[in-house]
Short mmCIF file of N, CA and C in Angstrom, two decimals:
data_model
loop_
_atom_site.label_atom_id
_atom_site.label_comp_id
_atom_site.label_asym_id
_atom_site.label_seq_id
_atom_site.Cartn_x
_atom_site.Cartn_y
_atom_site.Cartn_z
N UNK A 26 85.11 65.98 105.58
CA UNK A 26 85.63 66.97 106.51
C UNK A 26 87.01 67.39 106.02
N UNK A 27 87.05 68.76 106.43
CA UNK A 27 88.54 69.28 105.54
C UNK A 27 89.36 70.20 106.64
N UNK A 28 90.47 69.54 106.97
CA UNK A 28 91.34 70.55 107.63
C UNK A 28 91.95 71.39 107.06
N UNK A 29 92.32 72.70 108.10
CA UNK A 29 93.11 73.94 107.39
C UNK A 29 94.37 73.78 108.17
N UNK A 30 95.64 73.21 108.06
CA UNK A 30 96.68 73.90 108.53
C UNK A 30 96.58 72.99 109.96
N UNK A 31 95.67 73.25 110.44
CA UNK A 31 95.25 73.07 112.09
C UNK A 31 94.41 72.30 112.69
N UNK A 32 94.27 71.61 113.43
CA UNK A 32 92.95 70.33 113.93
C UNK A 32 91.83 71.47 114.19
N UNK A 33 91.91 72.44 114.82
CA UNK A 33 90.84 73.27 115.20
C UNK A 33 89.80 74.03 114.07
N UNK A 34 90.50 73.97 112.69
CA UNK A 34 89.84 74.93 111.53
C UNK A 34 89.76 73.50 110.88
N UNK A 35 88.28 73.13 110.92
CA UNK A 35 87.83 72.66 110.14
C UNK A 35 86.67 72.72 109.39
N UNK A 36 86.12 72.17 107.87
CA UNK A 36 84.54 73.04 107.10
C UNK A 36 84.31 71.23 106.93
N UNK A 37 83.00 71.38 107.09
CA UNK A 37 82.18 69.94 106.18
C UNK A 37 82.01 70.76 104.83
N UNK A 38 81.40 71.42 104.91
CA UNK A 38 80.19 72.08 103.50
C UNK A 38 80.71 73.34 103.50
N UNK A 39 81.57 74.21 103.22
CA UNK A 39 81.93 75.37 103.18
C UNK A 39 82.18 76.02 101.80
N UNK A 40 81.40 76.78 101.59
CA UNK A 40 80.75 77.31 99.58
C UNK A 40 81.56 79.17 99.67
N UNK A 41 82.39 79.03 98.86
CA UNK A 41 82.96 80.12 98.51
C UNK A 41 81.59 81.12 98.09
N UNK A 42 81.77 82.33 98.80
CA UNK A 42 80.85 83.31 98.96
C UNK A 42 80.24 83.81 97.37
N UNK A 43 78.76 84.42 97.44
CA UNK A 43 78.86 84.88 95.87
C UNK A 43 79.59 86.00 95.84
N UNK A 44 80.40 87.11 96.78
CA UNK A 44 80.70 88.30 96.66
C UNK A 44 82.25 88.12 95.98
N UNK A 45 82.75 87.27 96.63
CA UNK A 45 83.84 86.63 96.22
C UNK A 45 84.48 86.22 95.05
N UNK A 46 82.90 85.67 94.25
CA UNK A 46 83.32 84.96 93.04
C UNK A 46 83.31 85.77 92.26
N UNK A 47 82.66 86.96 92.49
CA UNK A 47 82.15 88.32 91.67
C UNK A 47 83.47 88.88 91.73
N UNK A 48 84.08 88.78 92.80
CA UNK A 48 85.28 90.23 93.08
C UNK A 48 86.09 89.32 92.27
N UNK A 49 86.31 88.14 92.18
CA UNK A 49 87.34 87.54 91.22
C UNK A 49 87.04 87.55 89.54
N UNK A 50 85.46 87.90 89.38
CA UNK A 50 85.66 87.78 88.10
C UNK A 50 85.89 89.65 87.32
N UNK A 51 84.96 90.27 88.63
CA UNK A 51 84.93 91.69 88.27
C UNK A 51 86.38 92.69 88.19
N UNK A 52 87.50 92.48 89.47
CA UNK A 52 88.41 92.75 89.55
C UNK A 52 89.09 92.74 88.32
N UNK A 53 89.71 91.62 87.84
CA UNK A 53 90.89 91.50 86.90
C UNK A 53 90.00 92.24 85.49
N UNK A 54 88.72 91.63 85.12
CA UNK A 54 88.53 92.92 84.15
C UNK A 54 88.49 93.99 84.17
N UNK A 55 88.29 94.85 85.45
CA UNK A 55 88.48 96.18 85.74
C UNK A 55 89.96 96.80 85.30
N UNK A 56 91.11 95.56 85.94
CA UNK A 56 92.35 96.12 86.27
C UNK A 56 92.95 95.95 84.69
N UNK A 57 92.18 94.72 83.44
CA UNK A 57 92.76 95.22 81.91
C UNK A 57 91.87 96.33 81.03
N UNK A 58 91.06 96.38 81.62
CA UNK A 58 90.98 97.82 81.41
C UNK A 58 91.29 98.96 81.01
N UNK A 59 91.81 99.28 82.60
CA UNK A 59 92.18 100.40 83.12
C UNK A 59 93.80 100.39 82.70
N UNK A 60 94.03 98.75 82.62
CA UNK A 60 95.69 99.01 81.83
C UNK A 60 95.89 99.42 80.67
N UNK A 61 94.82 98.69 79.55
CA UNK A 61 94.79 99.29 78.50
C UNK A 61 94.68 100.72 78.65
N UNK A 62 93.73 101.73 79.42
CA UNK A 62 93.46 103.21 79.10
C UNK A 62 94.80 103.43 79.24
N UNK A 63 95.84 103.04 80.53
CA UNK A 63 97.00 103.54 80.98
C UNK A 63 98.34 103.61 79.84
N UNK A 64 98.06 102.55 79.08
CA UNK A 64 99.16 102.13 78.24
C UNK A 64 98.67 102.63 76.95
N UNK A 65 97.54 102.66 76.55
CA UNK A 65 97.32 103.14 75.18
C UNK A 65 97.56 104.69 75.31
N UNK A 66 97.30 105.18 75.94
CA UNK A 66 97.64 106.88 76.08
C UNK A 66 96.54 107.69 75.77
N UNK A 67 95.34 106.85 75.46
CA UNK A 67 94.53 108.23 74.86
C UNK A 67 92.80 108.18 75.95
N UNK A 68 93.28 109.02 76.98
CA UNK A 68 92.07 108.86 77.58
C UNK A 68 92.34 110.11 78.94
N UNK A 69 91.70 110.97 79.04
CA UNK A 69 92.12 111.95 80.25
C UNK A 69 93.51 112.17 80.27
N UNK A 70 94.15 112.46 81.56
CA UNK A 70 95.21 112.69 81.81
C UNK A 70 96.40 111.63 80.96
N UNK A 71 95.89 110.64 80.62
CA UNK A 71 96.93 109.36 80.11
C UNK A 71 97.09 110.17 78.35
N UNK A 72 96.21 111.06 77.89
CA UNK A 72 96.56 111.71 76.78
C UNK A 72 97.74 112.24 76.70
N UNK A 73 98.62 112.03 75.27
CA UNK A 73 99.86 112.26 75.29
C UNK A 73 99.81 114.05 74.84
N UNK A 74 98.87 114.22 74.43
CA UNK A 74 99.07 115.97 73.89
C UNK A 74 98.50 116.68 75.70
N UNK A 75 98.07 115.76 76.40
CA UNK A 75 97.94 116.36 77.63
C UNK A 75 99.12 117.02 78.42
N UNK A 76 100.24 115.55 78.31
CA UNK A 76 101.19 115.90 79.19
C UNK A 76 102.31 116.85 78.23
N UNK A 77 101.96 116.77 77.25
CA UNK A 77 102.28 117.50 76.57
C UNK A 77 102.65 119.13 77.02
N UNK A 78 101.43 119.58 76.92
CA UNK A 78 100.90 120.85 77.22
C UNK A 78 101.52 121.00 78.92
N UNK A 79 101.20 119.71 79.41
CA UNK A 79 102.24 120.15 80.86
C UNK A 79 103.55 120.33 81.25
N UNK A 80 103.92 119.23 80.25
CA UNK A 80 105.26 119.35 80.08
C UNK A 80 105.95 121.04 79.98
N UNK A 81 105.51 121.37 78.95
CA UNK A 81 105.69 122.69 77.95
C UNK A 81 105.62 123.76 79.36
N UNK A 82 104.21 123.97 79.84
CA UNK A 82 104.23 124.81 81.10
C UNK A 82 105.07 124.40 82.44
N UNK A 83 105.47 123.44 82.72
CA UNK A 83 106.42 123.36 83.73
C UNK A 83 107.56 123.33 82.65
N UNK A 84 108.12 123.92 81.73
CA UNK A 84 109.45 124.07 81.18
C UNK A 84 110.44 122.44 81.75
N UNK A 85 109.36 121.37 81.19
CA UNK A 85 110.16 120.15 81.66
C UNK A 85 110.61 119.24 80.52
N UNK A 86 110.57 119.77 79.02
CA UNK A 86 110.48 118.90 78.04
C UNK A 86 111.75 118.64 77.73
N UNK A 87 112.16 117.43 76.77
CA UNK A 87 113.74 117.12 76.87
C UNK A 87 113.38 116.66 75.07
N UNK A 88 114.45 117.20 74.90
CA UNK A 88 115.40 118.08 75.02
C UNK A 88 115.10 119.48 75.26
N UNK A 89 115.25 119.98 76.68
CA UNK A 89 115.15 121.21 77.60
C UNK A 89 114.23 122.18 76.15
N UNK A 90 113.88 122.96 76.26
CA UNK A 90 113.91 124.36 75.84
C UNK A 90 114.26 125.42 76.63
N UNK A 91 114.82 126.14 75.70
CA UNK A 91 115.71 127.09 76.43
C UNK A 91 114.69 128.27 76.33
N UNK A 92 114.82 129.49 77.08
CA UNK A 92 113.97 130.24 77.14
C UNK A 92 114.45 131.62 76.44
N UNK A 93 113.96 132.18 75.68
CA UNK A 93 114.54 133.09 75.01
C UNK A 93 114.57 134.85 75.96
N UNK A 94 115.86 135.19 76.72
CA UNK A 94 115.45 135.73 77.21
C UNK A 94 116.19 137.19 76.67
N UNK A 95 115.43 138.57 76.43
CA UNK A 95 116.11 139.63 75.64
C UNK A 95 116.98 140.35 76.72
#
């Protein structure tokens, strides 16, 4: 018999769920992953010639460009 914290919460036989063991193994490979896509740069929006091109159209790139105006 195993107490929690409290006389009232107690388990004889209490088996960590299968959804559980899944979300612990599925989670963290999801999340290196998705870090790698984030950090390597080359995948959708995380493409560097992406933000590129956004950069350029919101006139946000540094060192500024100046706009040539006649």
């Amino acid at each position: 018999m195993e107490f929690y914290g409290d006389d009232n919460l107690s388990s004889a036989d209490a088996r960590v769920p299968l959804w559980l063991k899944l979300a612990y193994v599925f989670l963290p490979i999801w999340g290196v992953i998705w870090l790698f896509f984030f950090f390597n740069g080359s995948y959708g929006w995380f493409d560097a010639g992406y933000w590129n091109q956004l950069q350029k159209a919101a006139l946000t790139t540094f060192p500024s460009e100046t706009i040539q105006q006649e």
